[in-house]
XYZ file of C-alpha atoms in Angstrom:
355
model
C 52.427 105.093 149.502
C 56.082 104.290 148.877
C 58.405 107.030 147.655
C 60.971 106.630 144.874
C 63.680 106.394 147.548
C 61.742 103.660 149.363
C 61.316 101.627 146.186
C 64.932 101.941 145.075
C 66.086 100.968 148.566
C 63.810 97.923 148.589
C 65.461 96.708 145.370
C 68.939 97.393 146.809
C 69.585 100.134 144.272
C 71.512 103.384 144.913
C 69.438 106.410 146.007
C 67.976 109.090 143.744
C 70.426 111.820 142.798
C 69.611 115.202 144.301
C 69.405 117.720 141.450
C 71.031 121.110 142.058
C 70.561 124.227 139.967
C 74.328 124.862 140.150
C 75.123 121.323 138.993
C 78.553 121.477 137.241
C 77.479 119.019 134.535
C 75.105 121.731 133.397
C 72.231 119.519 132.290
C 70.881 117.340 135.089
C 67.948 119.646 135.867
C 66.573 120.129 132.312
C 67.065 116.471 131.440
C 65.400 115.374 134.658
C 62.374 117.336 133.441
C 62.742 115.750 130.000
C 62.806 112.303 131.603
C 59.640 113.077 133.556
C 57.911 114.259 130.369
C 58.871 111.029 128.581
C 57.464 108.924 131.429
C 54.229 110.949 131.593
C 53.672 110.630 127.843
C 53.127 106.864 127.913
C 49.630 105.918 129.145
C 49.841 103.549 132.100
C 47.346 102.495 134.806
C 49.749 103.744 137.484
C 52.099 106.717 137.823
C 55.442 106.472 136.014
C 58.272 108.627 137.351
C 61.831 109.396 136.296
C 64.913 109.826 138.433
C 68.649 110.067 138.060
C 70.387 107.560 140.314
C 73.448 108.345 142.412
C 76.017 105.989 140.892
C 78.880 106.172 138.388
C 77.721 102.995 136.629
C 76.766 103.063 132.953
C 73.328 101.620 133.642
C 69.625 102.337 133.527
C 66.730 100.564 135.261
C 62.985 100.033 134.939
C 61.143 99.276 138.180
C 57.500 98.220 138.380
C 56.205 98.684 141.915
C 53.537 100.860 143.578
C 54.724 103.439 141.083
C 56.671 102.656 137.927
C 60.165 104.143 137.880
C 62.689 104.743 135.131
C 66.134 105.418 136.559
C 69.252 106.539 134.696
C 72.512 106.242 136.597
C 74.535 109.464 136.749
C 77.444 107.638 135.122
C 75.295 106.821 132.114
C 74.189 110.436 131.731
C 77.769 111.725 132.043
C 78.821 109.312 129.290
C 76.021 110.516 127.009
C 76.992 114.160 127.664
C 80.655 113.428 126.955
C 79.867 111.563 123.741
C 77.724 114.463 122.481
C 80.369 116.977 123.557
C 83.135 114.973 121.873
C 81.102 114.992 118.665
C 80.700 118.777 118.868
C 84.437 119.146 119.573
C 85.625 116.864 116.773
C 84.086 118.837 113.908
C 81.808 116.033 112.648
C 78.639 117.183 110.866
C 80.639 120.123 109.479
C 77.559 121.839 108.046
C 76.948 122.939 111.645
C 79.764 125.456 111.540
C 82.229 126.508 114.232
C 85.370 125.218 115.900
C 87.806 122.806 114.310
C 87.522 120.955 111.027
C 87.048 117.176 111.303
C 90.290 115.204 111.011
C 91.018 111.523 110.595
C 94.103 110.791 112.690
C 93.648 107.295 114.126
C 96.115 106.198 116.770
C 97.110 102.545 117.174
C 97.397 102.672 120.963
C 94.037 104.418 121.365
C 92.488 101.859 119.037
C 93.439 99.085 121.468
C 91.409 100.676 124.268
C 87.670 100.402 124.820
C 85.640 103.392 123.572
C 84.092 103.725 127.034
C 87.582 104.008 128.494
C 88.511 106.716 125.990
C 85.386 108.610 127.064
C 86.401 108.427 130.758
C 83.572 106.183 131.898
C 82.533 107.033 135.452
C 84.017 110.553 135.414
C 81.618 113.414 136.049
C 80.925 115.565 133.017
C 81.897 119.222 133.430
C 80.124 121.542 131.020
C 82.418 124.524 131.533
C 85.632 122.599 130.886
C 84.492 120.114 128.267
C 82.638 122.561 126.050
C 85.497 125.076 125.954
C 86.456 124.440 122.319
C 82.967 124.816 120.852
C 80.568 126.582 123.240
C 81.195 129.963 121.584
C 79.779 128.609 118.319
C 75.946 128.522 118.371
C 75.604 125.845 115.706
C 77.963 123.476 117.520
C 75.889 124.023 120.668
C 72.819 123.084 118.661
C 74.551 119.935 117.411
C 75.508 118.991 120.969
C 71.923 119.387 122.159
C 70.397 117.464 119.243
C 72.796 114.522 119.720
C 72.373 114.517 123.504
C 68.585 114.615 123.174
C 68.596 111.616 120.827
C 70.915 109.630 123.100
C 69.013 110.456 126.284
C 65.586 109.861 124.788
C 66.638 106.504 123.379
C 68.013 105.328 126.742
C 64.970 106.511 128.716
C 62.458 105.228 126.168
C 64.177 101.838 126.205
C 63.354 101.564 129.910
C 59.839 102.897 129.307
C 59.515 100.177 126.686
C 60.163 97.539 129.344
C 57.479 99.092 131.559
C 54.898 99.631 128.815
C 55.256 96.000 127.715
C 55.121 94.804 131.346
C 58.333 92.850 130.906
C 59.063 92.596 134.610
C 55.571 91.487 135.570
C 55.410 88.977 132.722
C 58.802 87.575 133.723
C 58.201 87.290 137.461
C 54.452 86.802 137.416
C 53.896 89.321 140.206
C 53.060 92.956 140.694
C 56.567 94.257 141.484
C 59.627 93.720 139.290
C 63.007 95.149 138.275
C 64.763 95.307 134.887
C 68.423 96.390 134.900
C 70.126 97.439 131.669
C 73.897 97.591 132.018
C 74.341 98.023 128.209
C 76.597 94.982 127.905
C 75.571 91.325 127.929
C 76.596 88.851 130.579
C 76.014 85.150 130.893
C 72.591 84.326 132.245
C 71.975 81.941 135.119
C 68.256 81.553 135.863
C 66.107 83.254 133.212
C 65.394 82.095 129.673
C 68.077 83.853 127.567
C 65.990 83.887 124.378
C 63.134 85.560 126.262
C 65.567 87.988 127.920
C 67.003 89.025 124.570
C 63.530 89.293 123.016
C 62.619 91.804 125.738
C 65.669 93.908 124.865
C 64.881 93.891 121.145
C 61.288 94.977 121.901
C 62.501 97.785 124.182
C 65.009 98.970 121.547
C 62.331 99.056 118.845
C 59.934 100.932 121.159
C 62.644 103.469 122.053
C 63.718 104.023 118.449
C 60.156 104.650 117.279
C 59.394 107.047 120.131
C 62.683 108.940 119.706
C 62.121 109.478 115.987
C 58.497 110.519 116.421
C 59.224 112.991 119.227
C 62.074 114.623 117.305
C 59.891 114.976 114.210
C 57.031 116.465 116.238
C 59.385 118.786 118.113
C 60.743 120.196 114.866
C 57.212 120.780 113.596
C 56.052 122.551 116.763
C 59.126 124.827 116.913
C 59.315 125.500 113.169
C 59.471 129.289 113.636
C 62.427 129.255 116.023
C 65.805 130.313 114.638
C 67.488 127.204 116.056
C 64.957 124.927 114.359
C 65.391 126.691 111.030
C 69.164 126.159 111.198
C 68.792 122.498 112.195
C 66.273 121.990 109.392
C 68.516 123.628 106.813
C 71.792 121.967 107.785
C 71.044 118.713 109.588
C 67.458 117.410 109.488
C 65.656 118.831 106.444
C 63.044 116.073 106.137
C 61.739 112.856 107.661
C 64.151 110.671 105.697
C 67.063 112.542 107.247
C 65.501 112.439 110.731
C 65.231 108.638 110.557
C 68.769 108.388 109.191
C 70.269 110.723 111.815
C 68.605 108.993 114.763
C 69.718 105.574 113.497
C 73.316 106.810 113.081
C 73.392 108.188 116.629
C 71.849 105.025 118.114
C 74.354 102.858 116.190
C 77.107 105.122 117.569
C 75.745 104.553 121.088
C 75.774 100.790 120.514
C 79.363 100.931 119.245
C 80.587 103.051 122.155
C 78.868 100.928 124.801
C 80.060 97.616 123.321
C 82.547 95.865 125.609
C 82.908 92.999 123.104
C 82.654 90.570 126.030
C 80.157 88.529 124.033
C 82.810 87.339 121.598
C 83.372 83.618 121.934
C 80.200 83.204 124.001
C 77.209 81.172 122.869
C 74.513 83.688 121.877
C 71.805 81.760 123.732
C 73.528 82.125 127.100
C 73.501 85.953 127.272
C 71.216 88.386 129.113
C 71.354 90.948 126.287
C 71.973 90.592 122.557
C 75.481 91.712 121.520
C 75.577 95.397 120.529
C 75.961 94.751 116.761
C 73.100 92.246 116.973
C 70.912 94.980 118.483
C 71.928 97.248 115.582
C 70.891 94.588 113.063
C 67.529 94.143 114.823
C 66.874 97.890 114.860
C 67.670 98.112 111.158
C 65.199 95.280 110.517
C 62.560 97.142 112.555
C 63.055 100.298 110.469
C 62.679 98.314 107.252
C 59.545 96.632 108.580
C 57.763 99.621 110.117
C 59.259 102.498 108.053
C 58.714 105.053 110.807
C 57.379 108.506 109.883
C 56.032 106.998 106.667
C 59.415 106.899 104.907
C 59.746 104.668 101.851
C 61.415 101.267 101.796
C 64.203 102.791 99.684
C 64.734 105.580 102.234
C 64.821 103.049 105.086
C 67.465 101.061 103.209
C 69.542 104.195 102.626
C 69.238 105.135 106.305
C 70.601 101.722 107.283
C 73.543 102.070 104.884
C 74.315 105.535 106.255
C 74.124 104.301 109.849
C 76.370 101.310 109.184
C 79.103 103.428 107.621
C 78.359 106.719 109.328
C 78.536 105.409 112.887
C 81.939 103.857 112.150
C 83.171 107.096 110.585
C 81.888 109.169 113.504
C 83.574 106.967 116.072
C 86.939 106.963 114.331
C 86.981 110.784 114.030
C 85.508 111.496 117.483
C 87.807 109.080 119.341
C 90.879 109.075 117.086
C 90.806 105.313 116.527
C 90.804 102.927 113.584
C 87.309 101.831 112.556
C 86.052 98.295 113.087
C 84.731 97.724 109.580
C 83.549 94.223 110.441
C 81.554 95.152 113.546
C 78.196 94.251 112.016
C 79.600 91.271 110.128
C 80.620 89.713 113.452
C 76.988 88.721 114.009
C 75.967 87.952 110.442
C 76.702 84.227 110.255
C 74.256 81.368 109.858
C 74.140 80.711 113.614
C 73.318 84.371 114.256
C 70.507 84.298 111.711
C 69.093 81.186 113.373
C 69.412 82.894 116.755
C 67.557 85.965 115.485
C 64.764 83.724 114.213
C 64.390 82.191 117.686
C 64.162 85.673 119.212
C 61.680 86.785 116.534
C 59.438 83.818 117.378
C 59.627 84.709 121.100
C 58.737 88.405 120.676
C 54.909 87.966 120.650
C 55.108 86.511 124.170
C 56.519 89.816 125.490
C 54.899 92.453 123.312
C 52.189 94.815 124.565
C 50.869 95.656 128.046
C 49.153 93.059 130.188
C 45.409 93.322 130.682
C 44.418 95.104 133.883
């Protein structure tokens, strides 16, 4: 039987990252185990494994082969760690006490740079150095871990969503396939772009649902722990707030990863929906499904909080002016028509294939 290394090599992907206990990022080992748990939790006819991949790229992949593989590039994980650490450093979510108070001091020159550039895309995360301003404060450590867990689980579950819905096998019509998510759209050359974007919307919705449900269940199972009691009291007191918090963090991830290279491009020529388009679609999914049994009113409030809250978080965390029209950029008549085309395509890519 092929190994993970064999399969990655056959698809011309970088090799698996060797995990060391003395890893300076501090979190590769526990999150490798978390990734494996996520993959094991989804029932599949064949084994599904997780691996970090030795590359600085901000990418993740889903491979369907002799074994199914979800791979997160090291560069992606470092970016998620740095975003969570920057949030803990900046003082946002001030109810989780410790460190500096949040400040709004946007800088014009920083505002002209890409968020990924401000977060040193491709640079290895160093726990010891980058947590120096907040690691002595237990509640800021808790905030870091909660944000990082949401980010990581969403990214991994997005790839699991591709595998669970057999997107690669449906697309190629054969047993082995590869889906690469580079978090920004590019112009497509051979595949059907509407189908490609429908697959991404399905994977986002799958990941969002799983991330919310796991966080809710985790808080229930660890209710007696001191950390959980603090998080419950100050951050996530109920299911409405869990849904709202996860949506804010996912919107923040979309904003940070957005290269804006879709501007001026025809929507139906892209591999992935633009980041704000994905945010709109996720908001629609929350309104439709109302995860965790929240009310329609609560879902609407969560969307409002995420729209404004993600912009506020990014401006404080990165010291930049907010893009108040980020969501409006994909709210025109043509975008609504484009969403309808994707919505009509979704049933062709939803659910696992029959064995």
